[in-house]
């Protein structure tokens, strides 16, 4: 039940918040350099790094995306007729939450440490 509710909430949340941010971003671009700078200043420091609000929205939308993907896959598995046993159903529900947290951590670790990747890979 919780996973089904999370699927709906994350889908609606991403649509509303994501659409509002996209419209604001496009309006700021169309408004010119000052308008875009004002938009950017809400989410970043002067150096260009994300501030607390930037991280909150970015990580929140990322968790929502991974949760929505995970629950969507789980619902698809249920639609094909698998995973209805109580133990398997609970495991699938738990895996969607592990997936969303783990995927978000890996994604943001990659984003925040991308400049180190050439050093690690030797390229």
Short mmCIF file of C-alpha atoms in Angstrom, two decimals:
data_model
loop_
_atom_site.label_atom_id
_atom_site.label_comp_id
_atom_site.label_asym_id
_atom_site.label_seq_id
_atom_site.Cartn_x
_atom_site.Cartn_y
_atom_site.Cartn_z
CA UNK A 1 0.00 0.00 0.00
CA UNK A 2 2.79 2.45 0.93
CA UNK A 3 4.67 1.77 -2.29
CA UNK A 4 1.58 2.40 -4.39
CA UNK A 5 0.98 5.72 -2.60
CA UNK A 6 4.66 6.65 -3.00
CA UNK A 7 4.41 5.92 -6.73
CA UNK A 8 1.54 8.37 -7.11
CA UNK A 9 3.05 11.02 -4.82
CA UNK A 10 6.48 10.93 -6.48
CA UNK A 11 4.96 11.09 -9.96
CA UNK A 12 2.75 14.04 -9.06
CA UNK A 13 5.52 15.75 -7.12
CA UNK A 14 8.01 15.46 -9.95
CA UNK A 15 5.42 16.72 -12.41
CA UNK A 16 4.42 19.75 -10.33
CA UNK A 17 7.83 20.75 -8.95
CA UNK A 18 9.71 19.83 -12.10
CA UNK A 19 7.28 21.69 -14.34
CA UNK A 20 7.35 24.78 -12.09
CA UNK A 21 11.16 24.80 -12.12
CA UNK A 22 11.29 24.25 -15.87
CA UNK A 23 8.86 27.10 -16.57
CA UNK A 24 10.74 29.38 -14.18
CA UNK A 25 14.06 28.43 -15.81
CA UNK A 26 12.75 29.07 -19.33
CA UNK A 27 11.18 32.37 -18.29
CA UNK A 28 14.49 33.39 -16.69
CA UNK A 29 16.35 32.52 -19.90
CA UNK A 30 13.88 34.47 -21.98
CA UNK A 31 14.06 37.40 -19.56
CA UNK A 32 17.72 38.03 -20.21
CA UNK A 33 20.99 37.90 -18.35
CA UNK A 34 19.79 39.58 -15.15
CA UNK A 35 16.71 37.40 -14.92
CA UNK A 36 18.76 34.22 -15.40
CA UNK A 37 21.32 35.39 -12.82
CA UNK A 38 18.50 35.95 -10.31
CA UNK A 39 17.17 32.44 -10.99
CA UNK A 40 20.63 30.91 -10.62
CA UNK A 41 21.34 32.84 -7.41
CA UNK A 42 18.37 31.18 -5.71
CA UNK A 43 19.98 27.73 -6.04
CA UNK A 44 23.73 28.42 -6.07
CA UNK A 45 26.44 30.35 -4.28
CA UNK A 46 28.52 32.98 -6.05
CA UNK A 47 31.11 30.31 -6.84
CA UNK A 48 28.53 28.26 -8.75
CA UNK A 49 28.25 25.48 -6.15
CA UNK A 50 24.77 24.45 -5.06
CA UNK A 51 23.43 25.97 -1.86
CA UNK A 52 21.11 24.21 0.61
CA UNK A 53 17.97 24.90 -1.44
CA UNK A 54 19.69 23.66 -4.60
CA UNK A 55 20.69 20.43 -2.89
CA UNK A 56 17.26 20.00 -1.30
CA UNK A 57 15.43 20.31 -4.61
CA UNK A 58 18.02 18.35 -6.57
CA UNK A 59 18.25 15.46 -4.15
CA UNK A 60 14.49 15.49 -3.53
CA UNK A 61 13.72 15.24 -7.23
CA UNK A 62 16.36 12.53 -7.65
CA UNK A 63 14.94 10.41 -4.81
CA UNK A 64 11.48 10.88 -6.32
CA UNK A 65 12.71 9.82 -9.75
CA UNK A 66 14.43 6.66 -8.50
CA UNK A 67 11.47 5.78 -6.24
CA UNK A 68 9.06 6.29 -9.12
CA UNK A 69 11.20 4.13 -11.44
CA UNK A 70 11.50 1.40 -8.80
CA UNK A 71 7.80 1.30 -8.00
CA UNK A 72 6.97 1.43 -11.70
CA UNK A 73 9.10 -1.66 -12.31
CA UNK A 74 7.51 -3.34 -9.29
CA UNK A 75 4.01 -2.56 -10.61
CA UNK A 76 5.02 -3.92 -14.01
CA UNK A 77 6.20 -7.16 -12.39
CA UNK A 78 2.87 -7.41 -10.57
CA UNK A 79 1.01 -6.71 -13.84
CA UNK A 80 2.64 -9.71 -15.51
CA UNK A 81 1.38 -11.87 -12.65
CA UNK A 82 4.52 -12.34 -10.56
CA UNK A 83 5.37 -11.22 -7.04
CA UNK A 84 1.99 -11.70 -5.37
CA UNK A 85 3.29 -14.04 -2.66
CA UNK A 86 3.41 -12.15 0.63
CA UNK A 87 7.14 -12.59 1.20
CA UNK A 88 8.05 -11.65 -2.39
CA UNK A 89 5.68 -8.70 -2.37
CA UNK A 90 7.19 -7.28 0.82
CA UNK A 91 10.71 -7.87 -0.52
CA UNK A 92 9.83 -6.03 -3.73
CA UNK A 93 8.40 -3.10 -1.77
CA UNK A 94 11.51 -2.89 0.39
CA UNK A 95 13.78 -3.12 -2.66
CA UNK A 96 12.11 -0.08 -4.23
CA UNK A 97 13.09 1.98 -1.19
CA UNK A 98 16.62 0.58 -1.09
CA UNK A 99 16.91 1.27 -4.83
CA UNK A 100 15.76 4.88 -4.48
CA UNK A 101 18.15 5.70 -1.63
CA UNK A 102 21.07 3.76 -3.11
CA UNK A 103 20.56 5.15 -6.59
CA UNK A 104 20.35 8.70 -5.26
CA UNK A 105 23.52 8.32 -3.20
CA UNK A 106 25.45 6.88 -6.16
CA UNK A 107 24.11 9.51 -8.57
CA UNK A 108 24.99 12.44 -6.30
CA UNK A 109 28.36 10.92 -5.41
CA UNK A 110 29.06 10.78 -9.13
CA UNK A 111 27.88 14.37 -9.69
CA UNK A 112 29.83 15.84 -6.80
CA UNK A 113 33.02 13.87 -7.47
CA UNK A 114 33.02 13.79 -11.28
CA UNK A 115 36.23 15.82 -11.46
CA UNK A 116 38.04 12.93 -9.71
CA UNK A 117 36.94 10.29 -12.24
CA UNK A 118 39.75 10.91 -14.76
CA UNK A 119 42.28 10.49 -11.93
CA UNK A 120 40.73 7.21 -10.79
CA UNK A 121 40.27 5.70 -14.25
CA UNK A 122 43.74 6.71 -15.38
CA UNK A 123 42.47 8.65 -18.42
#
